[in-house]
Coordinates of C-alpha atoms in Angstrom, one line a residue:
Chain A
X1 CA -27.1 -16.2 -14.1
X2 CA -28.4 -12.6 -16.1
X3 CA -26.3 -11.6 -18.9
X4 CA -23.9 -9.2 -18.2
X5 CA -25.1 -5.7 -19.0
X6 CA -22.2 -4.1 -21.5
X7 CA -21.2 -0.1 -22.1
X8 CA -18.9 0.7 -24.5
X9 CA -18.7 4.2 -22.9
X10 CA -16.7 5.9 -19.9
X11 CA -19.7 7.9 -18.8
X12 CA -22.1 4.4 -18.9
X13 CA -19.4 2.6 -17.0
X14 CA -18.6 5.2 -14.4
X15 CA -22.5 5.6 -14.1
X16 CA -23.1 2.2 -13.2
X17 CA -20.0 1.3 -10.7
X18 CA -21.0 5.0 -8.8
X19 CA -24.2 3.4 -8.5
X20 CA -22.9 0.5 -6.8
X21 CA -20.2 1.8 -4.8
X22 CA -23.3 4.7 -3.8
X23 CA -25.2 1.7 -2.9
X24 CA -22.4 0.5 -0.6
X25 CA -21.6 -2.5 -3.0
X26 CA -17.6 -3.9 -3.0
X27 CA -16.8 -3.4 -7.0
X28 CA -14.0 -5.7 -8.4
X29 CA -13.0 -5.1 -11.4
X30 CA -11.4 -7.8 -14.1
X31 CA -8.9 -6.5 -17.4
X32 CA -8.5 -8.5 -19.9
X33 CA -8.5 -8.6 -24.0
X34 CA -11.3 -11.2 -24.5
X35 CA -10.9 -14.6 -26.1
X36 CA -11.9 -16.1 -22.3
X37 CA -10.8 -18.9 -21.9
X38 CA -10.9 -20.7 -18.0
X39 CA -8.5 -18.7 -17.3
X40 CA -10.2 -15.1 -17.6
X41 CA -13.5 -17.4 -15.8
X42 CA -11.0 -18.2 -12.1
X43 CA -10.7 -14.2 -12.3
X44 CA -14.2 -13.6 -12.7
X45 CA -15.0 -16.5 -9.6
X46 CA -12.1 -14.5 -7.4
X47 CA -13.6 -12.0 -8.1
X48 CA -16.7 -13.0 -6.8
X49 CA -16.0 -14.2 -4.1
X50 CA -14.6 -10.7 -2.1
X51 CA -16.9 -8.1 -4.3
X52 CA -20.7 -7.7 -5.0
X53 CA -20.4 -6.4 -8.5
X54 CA -18.0 -8.0 -11.1
X55 CA -16.5 -5.2 -14.1
X56 CA -14.9 -6.8 -16.8
X57 CA -13.6 -5.2 -19.2
X58 CA -12.6 -6.3 -23.3
X59 CA -10.5 -4.5 -24.6
X60 CA -7.7 -5.3 -27.2
X61 CA -5.2 -2.9 -26.5
X62 CA -3.5 -1.7 -29.5
X63 CA -0.6 0.4 -27.6
X64 CA 0.8 -2.7 -25.7
X65 CA 1.6 -4.7 -28.9
X66 CA 5.1 -3.8 -30.9
X67 CA 4.1 -3.0 -34.8
X68 CA 6.0 -6.7 -35.6
X69 CA 2.8 -8.3 -33.1
X70 CA 0.0 -10.6 -33.6
X71 CA -2.6 -7.4 -33.4
X72 CA -4.5 -7.8 -36.3
X73 CA -4.5 -11.5 -35.6
X74 CA -4.8 -12.0 -31.7
X75 CA -8.4 -13.0 -31.4
X76 CA -11.8 -11.4 -31.3
X77 CA -15.0 -13.2 -30.4
X78 CA -17.3 -10.7 -28.1
X79 CA -20.6 -12.9 -28.6
X80 CA -19.3 -16.1 -27.1
X81 CA -17.0 -13.8 -24.3
X82 CA -20.9 -12.8 -22.8
X83 CA -21.8 -16.1 -23.2
X84 CA -19.2 -17.0 -20.9
X85 CA -19.2 -14.2 -18.5
X86 CA -23.1 -14.7 -18.6
X87 CA -22.1 -18.0 -17.2
X88 CA -19.4 -16.5 -14.6
X89 CA -21.9 -13.9 -13.2
X90 CA -20.0 -11.2 -14.2
X91 CA -22.1 -7.8 -13.9
X92 CA -21.1 -5.4 -16.5
X93 CA -18.1 -5.7 -19.3
X94 CA -17.0 -2.8 -20.7
X95 CA -16.0 -3.0 -24.4
X96 CA -14.4 0.2 -25.2
X97 CA -13.5 1.1 -28.9
X98 CA -9.6 2.3 -29.0
X99 CA -11.3 6.0 -30.1
X100 CA -12.4 5.9 -26.9
X101 CA -9.6 4.4 -24.9
X102 CA -7.5 6.2 -26.9
X103 CA -9.2 9.7 -28.5
X104 CA -7.4 12.0 -31.1
X105 CA -4.8 13.8 -30.0
X106 CA -3.9 11.0 -26.5
X107 CA -0.4 12.2 -25.8
X108 CA 0.1 10.4 -22.4
X109 CA 2.6 7.6 -21.6
X110 CA 3.1 5.8 -18.0
X111 CA 7.0 4.0 -17.5
X112 CA 7.0 1.4 -14.2
X113 CA 10.4 0.5 -13.8
X114 CA 12.2 -2.1 -10.8
X115 CA 9.9 -5.1 -11.9
X116 CA 9.4 -4.4 -15.2
X117 CA 13.2 -4.2 -16.2
X118 CA 14.8 -7.0 -18.5
X119 CA 13.1 -9.9 -19.2
X120 CA 9.6 -9.9 -21.4
X121 CA 11.2 -5.8 -21.6
X122 CA 14.7 -7.0 -23.5
X123 CA 12.1 -8.4 -25.8
X124 CA 8.4 -6.3 -26.3
X125 CA 10.5 -3.0 -25.0
X126 CA 7.8 -0.3 -24.6
X127 CA 4.9 -3.3 -23.2
X128 CA 4.4 -2.8 -20.3
X129 CA 4.1 1.3 -20.6
X130 CA 1.5 -0.3 -22.5
X131 CA 0.1 -1.8 -20.4
X132 CA 0.6 0.6 -17.1
X133 CA -0.8 3.0 -19.3
X134 CA -4.0 2.0 -20.0
X135 CA -4.8 -0.7 -16.7
X136 CA -4.2 3.5 -14.8
X137 CA -7.1 4.4 -16.9
X138 CA -9.2 1.3 -16.6
X139 CA -8.6 1.6 -12.9
X140 CA -9.8 5.9 -13.4
X141 CA -12.2 4.9 -15.6
X142 CA -14.1 2.7 -13.4
X143 CA -13.4 3.4 -9.7
X144 CA -13.0 -0.2 -8.6
X145 CA -12.3 -1.3 -4.8
X146 CA -9.9 -4.4 -6.3
X147 CA -8.6 -6.2 -9.3
X148 CA -7.4 -9.6 -10.2
X149 CA -4.8 -10.3 -12.1
X150 CA -3.9 -14.1 -13.2
X151 CA -0.1 -14.9 -12.3
X152 CA 0.0 -16.3 -15.6
X153 CA 1.6 -13.2 -16.6
X154 CA 3.3 -12.2 -13.8
X155 CA 5.8 -9.8 -14.3
X156 CA 2.8 -7.7 -15.5
X157 CA 1.3 -8.5 -12.0
X158 CA 4.8 -7.3 -10.4
X159 CA 4.3 -4.1 -12.7
X160 CA 0.5 -3.5 -11.8
X161 CA 1.3 -3.3 -8.0
X162 CA 4.1 -1.3 -8.5
X163 CA 1.9 1.4 -10.2
X164 CA -0.6 1.2 -8.0
X165 CA 2.1 2.0 -5.1
X166 CA 3.8 4.3 -6.8
X167 CA 0.5 6.4 -7.9
X168 CA -1.2 5.8 -4.8
X169 CA -3.8 4.4 -7.1
X170 CA -6.8 3.9 -4.6
X171 CA -7.0 -0.1 -6.3
X172 CA -6.2 -3.5 -4.5
X173 CA -4.0 -5.4 -6.6
X174 CA -5.3 -9.1 -6.3
X175 CA -3.0 -11.8 -7.8
X176 CA -4.6 -15.7 -8.9
X177 CA -2.9 -19.1 -9.6
X178 CA -3.0 -19.7 -12.7
X179 CA -5.4 -22.3 -14.5
X180 CA -3.5 -25.5 -16.4
X181 CA -5.4 -27.7 -18.6
X182 CA -4.8 -31.7 -17.7
X183 CA -1.3 -31.1 -18.8
X184 CA -0.1 -28.8 -16.7
X185 CA 0.0 -25.9 -20.2
X186 CA -1.1 -22.7 -18.7
X187 CA -4.4 -21.3 -20.8
X188 CA -3.6 -18.3 -22.8
X189 CA -5.7 -16.8 -25.9
X190 CA -2.3 -17.8 -28.2
X191 CA -3.3 -21.4 -27.2
X192 CA -4.9 -21.2 -30.2
X193 CA -2.4 -20.6 -32.9
X194 CA -1.0 -23.9 -31.8
X195 CA -1.8 -27.0 -33.9
X196 CA -2.4 -31.1 -32.0
X197 CA 1.6 -31.4 -32.3
X198 CA 2.5 -28.1 -31.5
X199 CA 0.4 -28.7 -27.8
X200 CA 1.9 -31.7 -27.3
X201 CA 5.3 -29.7 -27.4
X202 CA 3.3 -26.6 -25.2
X203 CA 2.8 -28.7 -22.4
X204 CA 6.8 -29.6 -21.7
X205 CA 6.9 -25.8 -21.1
X206 CA 5.4 -26.2 -17.6
X207 CA 6.8 -30.1 -17.1
X208 CA 10.6 -28.4 -17.8
X209 CA 10.3 -25.1 -15.6
X210 CA 8.5 -27.1 -12.5
X211 CA 11.7 -29.5 -12.6
X212 CA 14.4 -26.2 -13.2
X213 CA 12.6 -24.9 -10.4
X214 CA 12.8 -28.1 -7.9
X215 CA 16.7 -28.4 -8.7
X216 CA 17.2 -24.3 -7.8
X217 CA 15.7 -25.4 -4.7
X218 CA 18.1 -28.4 -3.7
X219 CA 21.0 -26.2 -4.5
X220 CA 21.8 -26.5 -8.3
X221 CA 23.7 -23.6 -9.9
X222 CA 21.3 -20.8 -10.7
X223 CA 23.7 -20.0 -14.1
X224 CA 23.6 -23.5 -15.1
X225 CA 20.1 -24.6 -13.9
X226 CA 18.3 -22.1 -16.4
X227 CA 21.2 -22.8 -19.2
X228 CA 20.0 -26.4 -19.1
X229 CA 16.5 -25.6 -18.6
X230 CA 16.5 -23.4 -22.3
X231 CA 18.7 -26.2 -23.9
X232 CA 15.8 -28.9 -22.8
X233 CA 13.2 -26.3 -24.3
X234 CA 14.7 -26.4 -27.6
X235 CA 15.4 -30.4 -28.0
X236 CA 11.0 -30.6 -26.5
X237 CA 10.6 -28.5 -29.8
X238 CA 10.7 -24.8 -28.5
X239 CA 12.5 -22.9 -32.0
X240 CA 13.3 -20.5 -29.7
X241 CA 13.8 -19.4 -26.4
X242 CA 13.6 -16.0 -25.3
X243 CA 14.8 -16.4 -21.4
X244 CA 14.6 -18.6 -18.5
X245 CA 15.5 -16.8 -15.3
X246 CA 14.8 -16.6 -11.6
X247 CA 14.0 -13.9 -9.8
X248 CA 12.8 -12.1 -6.8
X249 CA 9.5 -12.7 -6.0
X250 CA 8.0 -9.0 -5.5
X251 CA 11.6 -7.0 -6.8
X252 CA 12.4 -9.4 -10.1
X253 CA 14.9 -8.6 -8.7
X254 CA 18.2 -10.7 -9.5
X255 CA 17.0 -14.4 -7.2
X256 CA 19.0 -14.7 -3.8
X257 CA 19.5 -18.8 -2.7
X258 CA 17.3 -19.1 -0.1
X259 CA 14.6 -16.3 -0.6
X260 CA 11.3 -16.4 -2.3
X261 CA 12.3 -16.7 -6.3
X262 CA 9.7 -17.0 -9.5
X263 CA 11.2 -19.1 -12.2
X264 CA 10.1 -17.0 -15.1
X265 CA 10.2 -18.1 -19.2
X266 CA 9.2 -17.0 -22.5
X267 CA 10.2 -19.3 -25.7
X268 CA 8.6 -19.9 -29.3
X269 CA 6.6 -22.5 -30.6
X270 CA 7.2 -21.9 -34.5
X271 CA 5.6 -18.1 -34.9
X272 CA 3.6 -18.3 -31.3
X273 CA 5.3 -17.2 -28.4
X274 CA 4.9 -18.7 -25.1
X275 CA 4.7 -17.7 -21.1
X276 CA 4.8 -19.7 -18.5
X277 CA 5.9 -19.4 -14.5
X278 CA 6.4 -21.6 -11.7
X279 CA 7.7 -21.0 -7.5
X280 CA 10.9 -22.2 -6.8
X281 CA 9.9 -23.5 -3.3
X282 CA 11.8 -22.7 -0.5
X283 CA 14.8 -25.6 0.3
Chain B
X1 CA -10.6 32.4 10.1
X2 CA -8.8 29.5 11.6
X3 CA -5.2 27.9 11.0
X4 CA -5.3 24.9 8.3
X5 CA -5.3 21.7 9.9
X6 CA -1.6 20.6 8.8
X7 CA -1.0 16.4 8.3
X8 CA 1.9 15.5 6.3
X9 CA 0.8 11.0 5.8
X10 CA -1.1 10.3 2.6
X11 CA -3.0 8.2 4.9
X12 CA -4.2 11.9 6.7
X13 CA -5.2 13.4 4.3
X14 CA -7.3 10.7 2.8
X15 CA -9.5 10.5 5.5
X16 CA -10.1 14.2 5.9
X17 CA -11.2 14.0 2.5
X18 CA -13.3 11.2 2.2
X19 CA -14.8 12.7 5.0
X20 CA -15.6 15.9 4.0
X21 CA -16.8 14.4 0.7
X22 CA -19.1 11.8 2.5
X23 CA -20.7 15.1 4.3
X24 CA -21.5 16.4 0.7
X25 CA -19.2 19.0 0.7
X26 CA -16.8 20.1 -2.2
X27 CA -13.7 20.1 -1.9
X28 CA -11.0 21.5 -4.1
X29 CA -6.9 21.1 -4.6
X30 CA -3.8 24.2 -4.6
X31 CA -1.4 21.9 -5.6
X32 CA 2.3 24.5 -4.8
X33 CA 5.7 24.1 -3.7
X34 CA 5.5 26.8 -1.0
X35 CA 7.2 30.2 -0.5
X36 CA 3.5 31.6 -1.1
X37 CA 3.1 34.5 -2.1
X38 CA -0.1 36.4 -4.0
X39 CA -0.5 34.3 -6.7
X40 CA -1.3 31.5 -4.9
X41 CA -3.2 32.7 -2.3
X42 CA -5.6 34.1 -5.9
X43 CA -5.4 30.1 -6.0
X44 CA -7.1 29.4 -2.9
X45 CA -9.5 32.7 -3.1
X46 CA -10.6 30.8 -6.1
X47 CA -10.7 28.0 -5.3
X48 CA -13.2 28.6 -2.3
X49 CA -15.7 30.6 -4.7
X50 CA -16.5 27.0 -6.4
X51 CA -15.8 24.8 -2.8
X52 CA -16.6 24.3 1.0
X53 CA -13.4 23.1 1.6
X54 CA -9.8 23.7 0.2
X55 CA -6.6 21.6 0.6
X56 CA -3.3 23.3 -0.3
X57 CA -0.2 21.0 -0.8
X58 CA 3.3 22.3 -0.2
X59 CA 5.2 19.9 -1.3
X60 CA 9.1 21.1 -3.1
X61 CA 9.2 18.2 -5.5
X62 CA 12.5 17.4 -6.7
X63 CA 11.9 15.2 -9.6
X64 CA 10.9 18.5 -11.9
X65 CA 14.2 19.9 -10.7
X66 CA 17.2 19.4 -12.9
X67 CA 20.6 18.3 -11.1
X68 CA 21.9 21.8 -12.3
X69 CA 19.1 23.3 -10.8
X70 CA 18.3 24.8 -7.8
X71 CA 16.4 22.5 -5.6
X72 CA 18.8 23.1 -2.1
X73 CA 18.2 26.6 -2.5
X74 CA 14.6 26.9 -3.7
X75 CA 12.7 28.7 -0.9
X76 CA 11.7 26.9 1.9
X77 CA 9.2 29.1 4.6
X78 CA 6.3 26.7 6.3
X79 CA 5.8 29.2 9.5
X80 CA 5.0 32.1 7.2
X81 CA 2.8 29.9 4.6
X82 CA 0.5 28.9 6.8
X83 CA -0.1 32.2 8.5
X84 CA -1.1 33.1 4.9
X85 CA -3.2 30.3 4.5
X86 CA -4.9 31.1 7.8
X87 CA -5.6 34.4 5.9
X88 CA -6.5 33.0 3.0
X89 CA -9.1 30.3 4.4
X90 CA -7.7 27.1 3.4
X91 CA -9.0 23.9 5.4
X92 CA -5.9 22.0 5.4
X93 CA -2.1 22.0 4.6
X94 CA -0.5 19.2 2.9
X95 CA 3.1 18.6 4.1
X96 CA 4.2 15.2 3.0
X97 CA 7.9 14.1 2.7
X98 CA 10.2 13.7 0.1
X99 CA 9.9 10.0 1.9
X100 CA 6.1 10.0 1.9
X101 CA 5.7 10.3 -1.8
X102 CA 9.1 8.6 -3.3
X103 CA 9.2 5.7 -0.7
X104 CA 12.3 4.0 -1.3
X105 CA 11.8 1.5 -4.6
X106 CA 9.6 4.1 -6.5
X107 CA 10.1 4.2 -9.9
X108 CA 6.8 5.4 -11.8
X109 CA 7.1 7.9 -14.7
X110 CA 4.5 9.8 -16.6
X111 CA 5.5 11.2 -19.5
X112 CA 2.5 13.8 -21.5
X113 CA 2.9 14.9 -24.7
X114 CA 1.5 17.3 -26.7
X115 CA 1.8 20.3 -24.7
X116 CA 4.7 19.3 -23.5
X117 CA 6.8 19.2 -26.4
X118 CA 9.2 22.3 -26.8
X119 CA 9.4 25.5 -24.5
X120 CA 10.1 24.4 -21.4
X121 CA 11.0 20.8 -22.2
X122 CA 14.0 22.2 -24.7
X123 CA 15.3 23.7 -21.4
X124 CA 14.0 21.4 -18.6
X125 CA 13.7 17.9 -20.9
X126 CA 12.5 16.2 -17.9
X127 CA 11.0 19.1 -16.0
X128 CA 7.0 18.3 -17.4
X129 CA 7.5 14.3 -16.5
X130 CA 8.4 15.2 -13.3
X131 CA 5.6 17.8 -12.6
X132 CA 2.8 15.1 -14.1
X133 CA 3.8 12.3 -11.6
X134 CA 3.6 13.9 -8.8
X135 CA 0.2 16.3 -9.4
X136 CA -0.9 12.6 -10.5
X137 CA -0.1 11.4 -7.2
X138 CA -1.7 14.5 -5.2
X139 CA -4.4 13.9 -7.6
X140 CA -5.1 10.3 -6.3
X141 CA -3.7 11.0 -2.7
X142 CA -6.3 14.0 -2.5
X143 CA -9.5 12.9 -4.7
X144 CA -10.4 16.9 -5.0
X145 CA -13.2 17.7 -6.5
X146 CA -11.4 20.0 -8.9
X147 CA -7.8 22.0 -8.8
X148 CA -6.6 25.2 -9.7
X149 CA -3.3 25.8 -11.6
X150 CA -2.4 29.7 -12.3
X151 CA -1.6 30.9 -15.9
X152 CA 1.7 31.6 -14.9
X153 CA 2.8 28.8 -15.6
X154 CA 0.8 27.9 -18.4
X155 CA 2.6 25.5 -20.4
X156 CA 2.3 23.5 -16.9
X157 CA -1.4 24.3 -16.6
X158 CA -1.7 22.3 -20.3
X159 CA 0.0 19.4 -19.7
X160 CA -1.9 18.9 -16.4
X161 CA -5.5 19.5 -18.2
X162 CA -3.7 17.0 -21.4
X163 CA -2.5 14.2 -18.1
X164 CA -6.0 14.2 -16.4
X165 CA -8.1 14.2 -19.9
X166 CA -5.6 11.2 -20.6
X167 CA -5.8 9.3 -18.0
X168 CA -9.3 9.8 -17.0
X169 CA -8.2 11.7 -13.7
X170 CA -11.7 12.5 -12.1
X171 CA -10.6 15.6 -11.5
X172 CA -11.3 19.3 -13.2
X173 CA -9.0 21.8 -13.6
X174 CA -9.5 25.3 -13.7
X175 CA -6.9 27.7 -14.4
X176 CA -6.7 31.3 -12.8
X177 CA -5.2 34.4 -13.9
X178 CA -1.7 35.6 -13.5
X179 CA -1.6 37.8 -10.4
X180 CA 1.1 40.9 -11.2
X181 CA 2.7 44.0 -9.1
X182 CA 1.7 47.2 -9.6
X183 CA 3.9 47.4 -12.4
X184 CA 2.5 44.1 -14.1
X185 CA 5.7 42.0 -13.1
X186 CA 4.3 37.5 -12.6
X187 CA 4.5 37.0 -8.6
X188 CA 6.8 34.0 -8.7
X189 CA 9.0 32.9 -5.9
X190 CA 11.8 32.9 -7.7
X191 CA 11.4 37.1 -7.5
X192 CA 13.0 36.7 -4.3
X193 CA 16.4 35.8 -5.8
X194 CA 16.2 39.2 -7.3
X195 CA 18.0 42.9 -6.0
X196 CA 16.1 45.9 -6.8
X197 CA 17.5 46.7 -10.2
X198 CA 17.3 43.4 -10.8
X199 CA 13.4 44.5 -10.4
X200 CA 13.3 47.0 -12.2
X201 CA 15.0 44.8 -15.8
X202 CA 12.1 42.0 -14.8
X203 CA 9.3 44.5 -14.5
X204 CA 9.7 44.8 -18.7
X205 CA 9.6 41.3 -19.4
X206 CA 5.4 41.5 -19.4
X207 CA 5.4 45.5 -20.7
X208 CA 7.6 43.9 -24.2
X209 CA 6.0 40.4 -24.0
X210 CA 2.3 42.9 -23.9
X211 CA 3.5 44.4 -27.3
X212 CA 5.0 42.4 -29.0
X213 CA 1.4 40.3 -28.6
X214 CA -0.5 43.1 -29.5
X215 CA 2.3 43.4 -32.8
X216 CA 1.2 39.9 -33.4
X217 CA -2.6 40.5 -33.2
X218 CA -2.7 43.6 -35.9
X219 CA -0.8 41.9 -38.3
X220 CA 3.0 41.5 -37.7
X221 CA 5.2 39.2 -38.9
X222 CA 5.7 35.9 -36.0
X223 CA 9.4 35.7 -36.5
X224 CA 10.1 39.3 -36.9
X225 CA 8.0 39.7 -34.0
X226 CA 9.2 37.1 -31.5
X227 CA 13.4 38.1 -32.7
X228 CA 13.0 41.7 -31.8
X229 CA 10.9 40.4 -28.6
X230 CA 14.0 38.5 -28.0
X231 CA 16.7 41.5 -28.6
X232 CA 14.1 44.4 -26.4
X233 CA 14.9 42.0 -23.8
X234 CA 18.6 41.6 -24.5
X235 CA 18.8 45.5 -24.3
X236 CA 16.1 46.0 -21.1
X237 CA 19.6 43.9 -18.8
X238 CA 17.9 40.2 -19.5
X239 CA 20.9 38.0 -20.1
X240 CA 20.3 35.1 -22.1
X241 CA 16.8 34.6 -23.8
X242 CA 15.1 30.7 -23.9
X243 CA 12.0 31.5 -26.0
X244 CA 9.8 33.7 -26.9
X245 CA 7.7 32.3 -28.7
X246 CA 3.4 32.3 -30.3
X247 CA 1.6 29.2 -29.4
X248 CA -2.1 27.7 -30.0
X249 CA -3.9 29.0 -27.3
X250 CA -5.2 24.9 -25.7
X251 CA -2.6 21.8 -27.7
X252 CA 0.7 24.7 -27.7
X253 CA 0.8 23.6 -31.4
X254 CA 2.2 26.1 -33.5
X255 CA -0.1 29.8 -33.6
X256 CA -2.7 30.6 -36.4
X257 CA -2.9 34.0 -37.3
X258 CA -6.5 34.5 -36.7
X259 CA -7.1 32.0 -33.8
X260 CA -7.2 31.7 -30.3
X261 CA -3.1 32.4 -29.2
X262 CA -0.2 32.8 -26.4
X263 CA 3.0 34.4 -26.0
X264 CA 4.9 33.0 -23.8
X265 CA 8.2 33.8 -22.9
X266 CA 11.4 32.3 -20.6
X267 CA 14.9 34.6 -20.2
X268 CA 17.5 34.3 -17.4
X269 CA 18.1 38.0 -15.5
X270 CA 21.9 37.0 -13.9
X271 CA 21.1 33.5 -12.1
X272 CA 17.2 33.4 -11.8
X273 CA 15.4 32.2 -14.6
X274 CA 11.6 34.1 -14.9
X275 CA 8.6 32.9 -16.8
X276 CA 5.7 34.6 -18.3
X277 CA 3.1 35.1 -21.1
X278 CA 0.0 36.6 -22.5
X279 CA -2.9 36.1 -24.3
X280 CA -2.3 37.2 -28.1
X281 CA -5.5 39.3 -28.4
X282 CA -7.9 38.2 -31.8
X283 CA -7.2 41.1 -34.3

């Protein structure tokens, strides 16, 4: 595979994508914050199943971090990321600076209601404003035909779909299954913060969620099941559970038994916050 | 001139504009709330000086009215509007329903900071959120090359420019001079609310603003000049003055003497609220 072309200006990004689209090529985008792992690479592969060209943005977006969060220590490893993108066959890497994305005087914010209510927002109040604003910008900068987002960040996927529907952004959103290690641990750039003993605990998150989703689908009371799951996470070694919650699959409104559902959780392992989610199977 | 084609769905709007752009035609948009007067028609004429095709949207946007405002009584006169658009040579009228613009479950809001601070926002706190959100949607629905906005709504023009810059919306914004009657009264759909005696008072708004802008440019103290202007408006017959304020021309930050400036005002005549603005000439 050829190495991807690297551009760091909006003008160069636009020019390249416009050339491709004028030539009749179908263009996909995969927005990332870098520190690419097998989960991201699967998004690129899925993109390339349906697109002729794939743009990957690598931008650690400061507006989706709270002042107390890990913006400064968030892993950055561009050379390694570009190697992985070459292997995966991505065509263009867009690596803007903070100043390119947010020039002096920048002052606009997009707030998506609906699926952004609760869950992550209860603990990271302006997280999805930051995500929605940067995703809208990336889509308007690149003008891809479609974009691929992982189900790992399930609430984010729902918020981005709502954003595009509400603002008439002409970008199709493709959701991609979460990539997991052999023990079921969801790939995450933040797993790099975990030592071996912590990884053993982290691997129980998906086990407990799958068990709880199964219990919900076979009739266990919702409050009892999610409370048991939170207790099981603490017993397993998690320090704190932000939430374990059953929700409707698309709107993230309260789950209605016998309807499609998703079980979502966020929990702390030491100073690292992990999230995961699983489908609630129909009974 | 031919009558403009009228479409009320986003799909039909998109299809028509895409056809034009594929054919290499340059497309302009003029967003309006209908009740078209000579001011709007001048926007269409300016659009057609630089474009091959002109789309005019007619949509009384509920999200930019506060519950206490005149949404229900805002003038609606589609047949007459279409006659005027035919005379002006507009090609397409986009007349969406509220449900087409805001389908069930709609939940997204765009907030533009910077130039939206103060002035109108002090009196209509969510007005520019409503404007920014609907303008972004209209631009993403129609995808015009450029759009024309009147300087009559000067703060709105600044907010729309900031919106496009911040979100990388690929639409050029053209500002158009305010159209005035023979007495200098700015054209406004809300002038229709005024009786003859009130019109005589309304016509003093631009006179007082021009006099005040002249005084500012020749060295009169800013606070004294704007206070005098507010008093003169009350003496002339206005019931209440929301603001008379000097601002920087682009950012609407506090005006700096010897820099480009704009003098903006809003005042009430009975139950009708009028706005106007003039340039502060360089000394």
